[in-house]
Coordinates of C-alpha atoms and ligand atoms in Angstrom, one line a residue:
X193 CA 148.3 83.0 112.2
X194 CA 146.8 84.3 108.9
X195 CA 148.3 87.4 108.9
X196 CA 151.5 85.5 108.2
X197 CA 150.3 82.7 106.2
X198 CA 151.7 84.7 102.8
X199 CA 155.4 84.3 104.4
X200 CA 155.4 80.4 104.5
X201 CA 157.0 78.7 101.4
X202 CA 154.8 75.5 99.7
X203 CA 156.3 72.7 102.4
X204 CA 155.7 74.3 104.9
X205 CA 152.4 75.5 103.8
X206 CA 151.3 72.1 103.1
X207 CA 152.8 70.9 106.3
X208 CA 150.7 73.1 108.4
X209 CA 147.6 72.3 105.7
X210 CA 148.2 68.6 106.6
X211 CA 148.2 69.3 110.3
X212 CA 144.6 71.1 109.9
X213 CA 146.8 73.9 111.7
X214 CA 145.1 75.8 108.9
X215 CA 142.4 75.1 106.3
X216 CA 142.6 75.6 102.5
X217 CA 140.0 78.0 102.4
X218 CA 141.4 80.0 104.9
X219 CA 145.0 79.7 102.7
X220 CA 143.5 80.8 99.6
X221 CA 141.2 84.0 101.2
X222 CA 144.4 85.0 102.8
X223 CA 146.5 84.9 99.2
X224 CA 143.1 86.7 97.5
X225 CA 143.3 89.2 99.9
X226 CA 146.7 89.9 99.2
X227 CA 146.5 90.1 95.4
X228 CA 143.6 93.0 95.9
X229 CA 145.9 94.9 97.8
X230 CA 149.1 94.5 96.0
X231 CA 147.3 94.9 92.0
X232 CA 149.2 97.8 91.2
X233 CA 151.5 95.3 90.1
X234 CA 149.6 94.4 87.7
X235 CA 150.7 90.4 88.2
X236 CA 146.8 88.9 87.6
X237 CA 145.1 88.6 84.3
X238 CA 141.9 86.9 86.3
X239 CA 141.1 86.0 89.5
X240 CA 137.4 84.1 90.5
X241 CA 137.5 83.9 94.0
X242 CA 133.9 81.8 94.2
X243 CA 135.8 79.6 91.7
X244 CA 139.1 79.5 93.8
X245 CA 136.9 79.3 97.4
X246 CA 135.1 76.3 96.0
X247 CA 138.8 74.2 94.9
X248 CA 139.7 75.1 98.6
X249 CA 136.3 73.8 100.0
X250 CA 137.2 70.6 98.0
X251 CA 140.4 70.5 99.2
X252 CA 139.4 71.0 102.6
X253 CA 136.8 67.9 102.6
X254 CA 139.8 65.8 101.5
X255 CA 141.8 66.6 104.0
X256 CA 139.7 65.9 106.6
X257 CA 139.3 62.4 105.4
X258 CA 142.7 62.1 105.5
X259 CA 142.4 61.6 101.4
X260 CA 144.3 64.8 100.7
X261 CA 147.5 64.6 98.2
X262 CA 150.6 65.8 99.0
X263 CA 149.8 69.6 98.1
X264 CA 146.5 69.3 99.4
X265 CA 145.3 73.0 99.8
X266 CA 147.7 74.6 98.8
X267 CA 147.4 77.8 96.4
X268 CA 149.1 77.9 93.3
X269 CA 148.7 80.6 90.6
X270 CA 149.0 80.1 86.7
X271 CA 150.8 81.9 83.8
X272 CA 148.1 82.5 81.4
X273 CA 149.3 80.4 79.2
X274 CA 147.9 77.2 80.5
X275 CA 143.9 77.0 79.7
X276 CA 141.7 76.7 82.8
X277 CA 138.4 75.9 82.9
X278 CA 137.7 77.6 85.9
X279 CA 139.4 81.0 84.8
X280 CA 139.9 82.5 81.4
X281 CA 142.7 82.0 79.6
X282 CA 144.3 84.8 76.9
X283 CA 148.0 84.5 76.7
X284 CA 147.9 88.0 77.4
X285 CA 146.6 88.3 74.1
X286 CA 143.6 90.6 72.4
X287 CA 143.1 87.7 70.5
X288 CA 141.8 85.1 73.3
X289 CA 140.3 88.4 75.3
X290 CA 137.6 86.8 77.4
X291 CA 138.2 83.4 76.0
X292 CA 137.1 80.4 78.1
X293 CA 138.8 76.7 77.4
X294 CA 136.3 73.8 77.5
X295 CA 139.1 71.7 79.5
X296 CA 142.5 72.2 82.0
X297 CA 146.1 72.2 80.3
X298 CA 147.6 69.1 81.7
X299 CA 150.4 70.8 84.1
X300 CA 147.0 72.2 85.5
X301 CA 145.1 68.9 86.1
X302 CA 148.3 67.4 87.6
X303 CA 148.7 70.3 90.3
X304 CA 145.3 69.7 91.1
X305 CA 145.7 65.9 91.7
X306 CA 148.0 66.3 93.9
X307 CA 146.0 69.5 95.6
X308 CA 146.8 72.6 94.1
X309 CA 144.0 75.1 94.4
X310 CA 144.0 77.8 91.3
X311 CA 144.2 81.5 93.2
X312 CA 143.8 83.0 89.1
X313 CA 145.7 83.5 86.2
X314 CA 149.2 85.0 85.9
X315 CA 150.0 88.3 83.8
X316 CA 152.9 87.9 80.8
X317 CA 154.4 88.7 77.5
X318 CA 151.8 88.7 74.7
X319 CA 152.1 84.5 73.6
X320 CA 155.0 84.3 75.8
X321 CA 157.1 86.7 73.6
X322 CA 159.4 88.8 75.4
X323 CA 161.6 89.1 78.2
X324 CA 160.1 92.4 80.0
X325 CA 156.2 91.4 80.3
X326 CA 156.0 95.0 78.6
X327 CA 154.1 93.4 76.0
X328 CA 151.0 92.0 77.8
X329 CA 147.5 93.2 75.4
X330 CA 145.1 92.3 78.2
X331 CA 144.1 94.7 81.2
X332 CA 145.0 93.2 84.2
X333 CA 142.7 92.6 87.6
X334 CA 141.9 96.7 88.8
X335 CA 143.1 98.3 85.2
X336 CA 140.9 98.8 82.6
X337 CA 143.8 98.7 80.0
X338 CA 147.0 96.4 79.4
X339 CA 149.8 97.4 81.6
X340 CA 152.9 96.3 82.2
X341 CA 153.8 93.7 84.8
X342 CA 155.5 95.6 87.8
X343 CA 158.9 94.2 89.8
X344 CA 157.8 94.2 93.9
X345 CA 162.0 95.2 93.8
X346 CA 161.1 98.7 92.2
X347 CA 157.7 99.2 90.8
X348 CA 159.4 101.7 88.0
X349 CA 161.4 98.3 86.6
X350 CA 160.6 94.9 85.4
X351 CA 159.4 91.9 86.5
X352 CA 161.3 90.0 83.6
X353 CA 159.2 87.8 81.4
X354 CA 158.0 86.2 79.7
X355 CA 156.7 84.7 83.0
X356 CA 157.1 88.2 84.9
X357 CA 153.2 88.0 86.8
X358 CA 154.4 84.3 88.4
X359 CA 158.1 85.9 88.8
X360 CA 156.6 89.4 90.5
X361 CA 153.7 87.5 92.5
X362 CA 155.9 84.8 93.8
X363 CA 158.1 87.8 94.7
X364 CA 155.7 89.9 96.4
X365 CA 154.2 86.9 98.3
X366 CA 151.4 86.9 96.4
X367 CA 151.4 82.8 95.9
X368 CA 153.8 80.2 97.6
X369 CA 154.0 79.6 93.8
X370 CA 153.5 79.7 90.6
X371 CA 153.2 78.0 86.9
X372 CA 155.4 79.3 83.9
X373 CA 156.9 78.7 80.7
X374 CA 159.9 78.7 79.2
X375 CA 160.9 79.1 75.5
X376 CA 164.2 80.8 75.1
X377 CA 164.3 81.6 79.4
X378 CA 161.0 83.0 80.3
X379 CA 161.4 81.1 83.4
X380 CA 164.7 81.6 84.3
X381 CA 165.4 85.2 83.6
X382 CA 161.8 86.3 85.6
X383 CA 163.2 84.3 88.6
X384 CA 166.4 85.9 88.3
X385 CA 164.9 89.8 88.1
X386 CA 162.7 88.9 90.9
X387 CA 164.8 87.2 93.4
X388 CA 162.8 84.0 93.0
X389 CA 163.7 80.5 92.2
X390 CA 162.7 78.9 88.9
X391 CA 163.2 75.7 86.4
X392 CA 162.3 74.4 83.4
X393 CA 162.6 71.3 83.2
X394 CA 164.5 69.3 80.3
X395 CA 162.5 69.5 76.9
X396 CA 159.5 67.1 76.5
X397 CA 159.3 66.3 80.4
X398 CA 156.3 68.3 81.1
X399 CA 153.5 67.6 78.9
X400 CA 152.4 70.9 76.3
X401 CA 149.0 69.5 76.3
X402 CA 146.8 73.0 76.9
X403 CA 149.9 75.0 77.0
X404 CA 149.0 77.6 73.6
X405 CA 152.2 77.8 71.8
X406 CA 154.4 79.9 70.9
X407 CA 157.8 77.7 69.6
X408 CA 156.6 74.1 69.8
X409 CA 159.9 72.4 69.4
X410 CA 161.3 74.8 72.8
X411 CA 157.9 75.3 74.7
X412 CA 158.6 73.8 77.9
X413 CA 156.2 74.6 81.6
X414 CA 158.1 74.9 85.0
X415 CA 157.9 76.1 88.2
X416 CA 158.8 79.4 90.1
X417 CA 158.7 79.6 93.9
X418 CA 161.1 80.9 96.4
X419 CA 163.3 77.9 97.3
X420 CA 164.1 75.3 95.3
X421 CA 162.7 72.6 97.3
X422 CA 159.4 74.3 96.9
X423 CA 160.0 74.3 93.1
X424 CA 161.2 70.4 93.9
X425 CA 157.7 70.0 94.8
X426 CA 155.7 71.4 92.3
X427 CA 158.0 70.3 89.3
X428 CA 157.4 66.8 90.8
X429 CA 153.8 67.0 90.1
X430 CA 153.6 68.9 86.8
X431 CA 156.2 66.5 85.5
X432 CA 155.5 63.6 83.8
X433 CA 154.8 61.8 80.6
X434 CA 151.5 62.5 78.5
X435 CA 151.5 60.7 75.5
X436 CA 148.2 60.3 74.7
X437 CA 147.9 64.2 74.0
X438 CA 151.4 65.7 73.4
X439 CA 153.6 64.0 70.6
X440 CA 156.6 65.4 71.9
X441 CA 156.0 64.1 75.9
X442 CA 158.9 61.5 76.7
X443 CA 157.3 57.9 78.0
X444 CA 159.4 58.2 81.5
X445 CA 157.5 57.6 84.7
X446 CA 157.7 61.1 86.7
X447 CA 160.2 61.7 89.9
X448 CA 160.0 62.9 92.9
X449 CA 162.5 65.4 93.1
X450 CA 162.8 66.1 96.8
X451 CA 164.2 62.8 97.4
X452 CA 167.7 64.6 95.7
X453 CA 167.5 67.1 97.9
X454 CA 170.3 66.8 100.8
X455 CA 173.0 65.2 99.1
X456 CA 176.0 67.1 99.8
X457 CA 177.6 69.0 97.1
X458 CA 181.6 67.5 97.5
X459 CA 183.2 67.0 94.3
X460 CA 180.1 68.8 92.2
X461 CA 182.1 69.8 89.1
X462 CA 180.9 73.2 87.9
X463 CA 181.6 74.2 84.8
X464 CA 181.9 77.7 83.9
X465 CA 181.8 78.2 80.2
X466 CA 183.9 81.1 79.1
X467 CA 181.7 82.3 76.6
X468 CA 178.9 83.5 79.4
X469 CA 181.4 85.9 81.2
X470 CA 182.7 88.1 77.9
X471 CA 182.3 91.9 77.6
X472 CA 178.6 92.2 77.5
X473 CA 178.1 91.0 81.2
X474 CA 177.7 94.2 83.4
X475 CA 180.1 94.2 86.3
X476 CA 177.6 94.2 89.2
X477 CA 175.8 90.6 87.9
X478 CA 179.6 89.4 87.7
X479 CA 180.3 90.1 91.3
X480 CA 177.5 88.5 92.4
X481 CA 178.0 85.3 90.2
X482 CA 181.6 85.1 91.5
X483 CA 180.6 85.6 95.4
X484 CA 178.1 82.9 94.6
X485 CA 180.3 80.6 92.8
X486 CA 183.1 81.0 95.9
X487 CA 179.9 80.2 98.3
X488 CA 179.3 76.9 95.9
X489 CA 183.2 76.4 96.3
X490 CA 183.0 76.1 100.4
X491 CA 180.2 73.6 99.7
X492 CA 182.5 71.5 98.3
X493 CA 182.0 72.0 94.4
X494 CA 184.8 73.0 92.4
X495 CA 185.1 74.9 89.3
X496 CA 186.0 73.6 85.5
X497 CA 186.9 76.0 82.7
X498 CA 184.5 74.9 80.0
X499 CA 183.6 76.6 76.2
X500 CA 180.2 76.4 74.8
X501 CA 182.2 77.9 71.4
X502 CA 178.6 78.7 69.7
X503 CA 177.0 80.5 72.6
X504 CA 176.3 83.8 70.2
X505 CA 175.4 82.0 67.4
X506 CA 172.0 81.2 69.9
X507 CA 170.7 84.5 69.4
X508 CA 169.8 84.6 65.4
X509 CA 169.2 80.3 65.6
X510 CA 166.6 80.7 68.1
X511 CA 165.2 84.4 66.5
X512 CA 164.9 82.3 63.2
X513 CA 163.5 78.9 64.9
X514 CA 161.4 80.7 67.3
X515 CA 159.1 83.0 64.9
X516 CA 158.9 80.7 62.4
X517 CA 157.4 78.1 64.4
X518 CA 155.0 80.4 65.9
X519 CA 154.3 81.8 62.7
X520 CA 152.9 78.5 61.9
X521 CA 151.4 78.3 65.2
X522 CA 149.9 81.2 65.2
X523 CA 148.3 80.5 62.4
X524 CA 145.0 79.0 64.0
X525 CA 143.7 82.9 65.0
X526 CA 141.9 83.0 62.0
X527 CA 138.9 85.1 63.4
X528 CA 137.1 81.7 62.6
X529 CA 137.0 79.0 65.1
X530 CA 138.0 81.3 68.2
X531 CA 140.1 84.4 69.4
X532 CA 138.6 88.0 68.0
X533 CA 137.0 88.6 65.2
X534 CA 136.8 92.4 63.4
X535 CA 133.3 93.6 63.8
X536 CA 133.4 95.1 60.5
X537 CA 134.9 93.3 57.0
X538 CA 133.9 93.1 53.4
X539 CA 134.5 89.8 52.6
X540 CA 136.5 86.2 54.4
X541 CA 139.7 87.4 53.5
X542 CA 139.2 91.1 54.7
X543 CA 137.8 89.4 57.8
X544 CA 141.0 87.3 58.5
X545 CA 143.2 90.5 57.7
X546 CA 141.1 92.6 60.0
X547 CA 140.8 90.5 62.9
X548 CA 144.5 89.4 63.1
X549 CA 145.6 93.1 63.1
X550 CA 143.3 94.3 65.6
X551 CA 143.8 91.1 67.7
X552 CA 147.8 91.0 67.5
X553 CA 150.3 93.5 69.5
X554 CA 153.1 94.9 67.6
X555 CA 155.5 92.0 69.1
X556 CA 154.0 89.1 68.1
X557 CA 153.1 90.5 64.2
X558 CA 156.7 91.4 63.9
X559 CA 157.4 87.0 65.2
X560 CA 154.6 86.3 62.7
X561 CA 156.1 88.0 59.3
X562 CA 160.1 87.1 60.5
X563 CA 158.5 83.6 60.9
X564 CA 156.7 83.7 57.5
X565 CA 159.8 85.0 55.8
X566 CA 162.1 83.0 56.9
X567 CA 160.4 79.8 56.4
X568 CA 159.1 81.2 52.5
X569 CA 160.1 79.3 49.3
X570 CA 163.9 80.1 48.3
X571 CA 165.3 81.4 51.9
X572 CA 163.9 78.4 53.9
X573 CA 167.5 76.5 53.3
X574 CA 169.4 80.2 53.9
X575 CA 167.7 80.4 57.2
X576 CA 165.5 77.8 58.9
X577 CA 167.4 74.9 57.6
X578 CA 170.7 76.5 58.6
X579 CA 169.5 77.3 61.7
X580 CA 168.4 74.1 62.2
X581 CA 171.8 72.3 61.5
X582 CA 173.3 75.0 64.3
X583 CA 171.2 74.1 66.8
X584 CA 172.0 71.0 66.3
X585 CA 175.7 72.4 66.5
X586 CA 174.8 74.1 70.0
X587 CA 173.3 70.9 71.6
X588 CA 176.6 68.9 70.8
X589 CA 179.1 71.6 72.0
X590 CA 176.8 70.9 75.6
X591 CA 177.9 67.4 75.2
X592 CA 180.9 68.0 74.9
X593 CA 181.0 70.1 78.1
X594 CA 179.2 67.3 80.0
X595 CA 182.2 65.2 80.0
X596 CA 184.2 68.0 81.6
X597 CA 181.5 69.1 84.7
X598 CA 178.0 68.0 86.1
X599 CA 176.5 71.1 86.1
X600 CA 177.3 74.5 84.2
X601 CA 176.8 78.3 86.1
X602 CA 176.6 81.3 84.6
X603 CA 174.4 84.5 84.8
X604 CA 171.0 84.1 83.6
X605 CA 170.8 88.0 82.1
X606 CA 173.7 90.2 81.5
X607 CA 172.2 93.3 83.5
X608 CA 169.4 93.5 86.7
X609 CA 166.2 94.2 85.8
X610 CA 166.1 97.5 83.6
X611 CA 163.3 100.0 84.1
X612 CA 159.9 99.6 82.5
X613 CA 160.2 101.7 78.9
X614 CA 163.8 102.0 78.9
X615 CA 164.5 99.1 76.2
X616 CA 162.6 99.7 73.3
X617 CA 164.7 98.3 70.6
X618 CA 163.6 94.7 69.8
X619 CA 167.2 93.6 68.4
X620 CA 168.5 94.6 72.0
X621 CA 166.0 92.7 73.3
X622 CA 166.7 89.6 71.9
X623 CA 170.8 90.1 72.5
X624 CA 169.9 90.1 76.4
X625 CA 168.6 86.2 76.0
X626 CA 172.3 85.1 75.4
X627 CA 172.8 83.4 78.3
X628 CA 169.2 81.6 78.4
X629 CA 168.7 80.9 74.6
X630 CA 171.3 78.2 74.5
X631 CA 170.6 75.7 77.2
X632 CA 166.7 75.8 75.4
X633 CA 167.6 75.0 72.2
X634 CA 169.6 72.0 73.4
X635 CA 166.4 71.1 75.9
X636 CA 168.0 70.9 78.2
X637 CA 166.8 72.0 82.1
X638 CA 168.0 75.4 83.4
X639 CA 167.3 76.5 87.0
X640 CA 168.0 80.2 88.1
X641 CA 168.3 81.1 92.3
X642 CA 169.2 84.2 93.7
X643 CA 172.7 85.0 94.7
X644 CA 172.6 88.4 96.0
X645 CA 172.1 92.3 94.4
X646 CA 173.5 94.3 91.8
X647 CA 172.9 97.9 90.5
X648 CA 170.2 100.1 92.3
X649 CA 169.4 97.5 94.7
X650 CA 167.9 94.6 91.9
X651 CA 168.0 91.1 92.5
X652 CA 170.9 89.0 91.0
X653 CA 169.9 85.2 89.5
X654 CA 172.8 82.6 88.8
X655 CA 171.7 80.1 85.9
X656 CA 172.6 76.2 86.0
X657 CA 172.2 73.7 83.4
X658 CA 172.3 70.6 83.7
X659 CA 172.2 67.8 81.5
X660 CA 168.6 65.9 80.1
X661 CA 166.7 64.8 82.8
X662 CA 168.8 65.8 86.0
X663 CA 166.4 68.5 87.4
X664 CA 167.0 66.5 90.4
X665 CA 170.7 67.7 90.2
X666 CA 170.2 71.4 89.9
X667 CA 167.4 71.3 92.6
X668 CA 169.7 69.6 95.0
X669 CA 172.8 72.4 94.0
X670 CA 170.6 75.4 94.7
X671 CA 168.6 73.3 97.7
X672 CA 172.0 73.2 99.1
X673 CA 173.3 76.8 98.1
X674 CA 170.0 78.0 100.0
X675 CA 170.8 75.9 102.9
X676 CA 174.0 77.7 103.4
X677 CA 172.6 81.2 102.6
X678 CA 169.6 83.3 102.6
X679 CA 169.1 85.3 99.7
X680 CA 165.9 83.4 99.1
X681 CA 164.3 84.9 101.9
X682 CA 165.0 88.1 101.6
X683 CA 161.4 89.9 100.9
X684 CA 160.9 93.1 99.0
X685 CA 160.2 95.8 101.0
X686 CA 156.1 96.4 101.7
X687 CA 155.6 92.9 101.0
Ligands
LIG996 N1 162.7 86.4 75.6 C1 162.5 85.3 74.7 C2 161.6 85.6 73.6 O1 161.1 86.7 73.5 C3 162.0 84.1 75.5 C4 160.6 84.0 75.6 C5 160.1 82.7 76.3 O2 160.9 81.9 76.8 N2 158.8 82.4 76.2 O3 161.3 84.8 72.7

């Protein structure tokens, strides 16, 4: 049995946890055992298996009383964006190197509840900047220096990121599944590069509460698993309202999001907005996107020409939004109350100077002065307040769609997964979250599934968004997709 344990998705993990067909402890060495082998990929930041084997223990005594919840045992593994008290927590960061939070981020403390046990902490983008995890500053588990995050597709490309660690070790089988976050798409377009299934949930649905920030007002945490009815279960317990300790959590009971699951698809208007299929899509993500759009078709869904008119305009709105608020955000590293601190300085202001630029990678200081720039006396109106009115612009032009369709498809990237170094140009970076950028800055949920393969083999995603608050509808869409296909089982080879 536990040779295969790694193959079995979260339900029917906890199923067979629930039937004491196997125990949590076992679960967890099994997925341990797994990450040792397979850390060439670089996916964990931390693992602590005394500290994962004694969750397990506890989860194991609860379920022989019968008291277990509904995930009771089963192993989950966290971007390392969310603080743990159990596990460090860096953000991939020099900064936070080693650092230790005093409590768990509230995503974390939910997953637990319901009986999530913590296998370590997931590898990513500096502060959840990027879209490669290229830019991670901390060695991961077996390295002795940062390295990039590795796609189990073709070690030489990828993972995606931000969230590429949860996207590569959900992937490689790893973890039944695993935490991100999602900004401008750092869930979706991981999920998409790795042939894995993710959502982020609408803006303000999961609670930010010991999630370190990047861009508060589109910081959003999610799920990535390989089937959307395992992300249905874990976005059902990470969702919810937290008002006591995130200003921005909306006051609305959580859901349980398998009960949408099954509902057939006839008469699903899918709107397919022009603007996501223009000249920068490569050919090979097209044909995939259209075979799966035909497959969504025989379901019963049909599609609806829509335009989301400002679609490019996302790029430099969110480029100017999204540094300038972590600009602000990042403004806490001070060198003083935590994060690194230069060894060596003349006087307090030398020492702030010092330890920033030693604890910073090149990514986030270039987010930090764009931010500061932008948002400086005389160009805050040319810029952030500008940018500000056309978001607003970008969230009404999806409103005006949702009176044409239910749910909108598109790609989530416009190429497969390039190959680790090859895109070194930061504009050209940003240009590739087109398709992802939009649906954030209108908070609204996005869910990526796989639909198949493109160029050298890669994995293909198709993006839906939906509008506020109906995960339930884009779980049930790709629930049923999967139902009818099987892209989401296909494994990388040697995993
Ligand atoms: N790639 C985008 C960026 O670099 C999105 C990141 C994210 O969603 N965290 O900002």
């Amino acid at each position: 049995m536990s040779t295969e344990l790694h193959q079995l998705g979260v339900a029917e993990l906890a199923a067979q946890l629930q039937g004491k067909h196997v125990s949590s402890v076992e679960a967890a060495q099994h997925f341990l055992a797994r990450a040792r082998t397979h850390q060439n990929l670089g996916a964990f930041l931390a693992v602590d298996e005394e500290a994962t084997l004694a969750q397990a223990r506890a989860q194991d005594a609860l379920i022989a009383k019968g008291a277990g919840g509904r995930l009771a045992g089963v192993p989950i593994a966290h971007k390392d964006v969310f603080v743990t008290r159990d596990f460090t927590t860096t953000a991939a960061s020099r900064m936070l190197a080693g650092y230790r939070s005093p409590f768990d981020a509230t995503i974390v403390r939910q997953l637990a509840d319901a009986g999530c046990v913590t296998l370590g902490k997931l590898n990513c983008d500096e502060f959840a900047m990027g879209g490669a995890s290229e830019n991670s500053g901390v060695a991961p588990v077996g390295f002795d220096a940062p390295q990039p995050v590795r796609n189990p597709w073709n070690s030489a490309r990828v993972p995606g990121g931000s969230s590429g660690g949860s996207s590569s070790a959900v992937a490689a089988r790893l973890a039944p599944a695993a935490t991100g976050s999602d900004t401008g798409g750092s869930i979706r377009q991981p999920a998409g590069f790795c042939g894995v299934t993710g959502i982020k949930p609408t803006y303000g649905r999961a609670s930010r509460y010991g999630m370190i920030a990047y861009a508060s007002s589109l910081d959003q945490a999610g799920a990535l698993g390989r089937s959307a009815e395992d992300c249905a279960l874990i976005l059902s317990a990470l969702c919810g309202p937290d008002v006591m300790h995130d200003a921005t959590s909306v006051d609305r009971p959580a859901e349980d999001y398998t009960q949408a699951l099954g509902a057939p698809l006839g008469g699903l208007r899918i709107g397919i907005p022009e603007e996501f299929f223009g000249d920068g899509l490569a050919s090979d993500v097209r044909a995939a996107i259209d075979a799966a759009l035909a497959e969504y078709e025989k379901l019963g869904a049909r599609r609806v020409k829509i335009s989301l008119p400002r679609t490019r305009l996302s790029v430099p709105v969110y480029y100017i939004l999204s540094p300038a608020e972590a600009s602000s955000n990042l403004s806490r590293f001070d060198g003083v109350r935590y994060g690194h601190r230069a060894a060596k300085y003349t006087d307090l202001l030398d020492m702030y100077q010092k330890s920033r630029a030693e604890g910073f990678g090149e990514e986030v200081k270039r987010r930090i002065m764009i931010g500061t720039y932008v948002l400086s006396e005389g160009y805050y109106d040319a810029y952030y307040l500008q940018a500000q009115k056309i978001r607003r612009l970008i969230a009404d032009d999806f409103q005006q769609a949702f009176t044409q369709c239910d749910v909108i498809a598109g790609p989530v990237a416009p190429t497969v997964a390039p190959a680790i170094g090859a895109q070194t140009d930061p504009v050209t970076n940003y240009l590739a979250d087109v398709y992802t950028l939009p649906a954030s800055l209108a908070g609204l949920p996005g869910l990526s599934h796989p639909v198949g393969s493109g160029a050298h083999g890669m994995p293909v995603g198709l993006q839906l968004i939906a509008n506020h608050f109906q995960e339930g509808r884009l779980l049930n869409a790709a629930h049923a997709f999967q139902q009818a296909t099987d892209f989401h089982l296909r494994t990388p080879d040697g995993y």
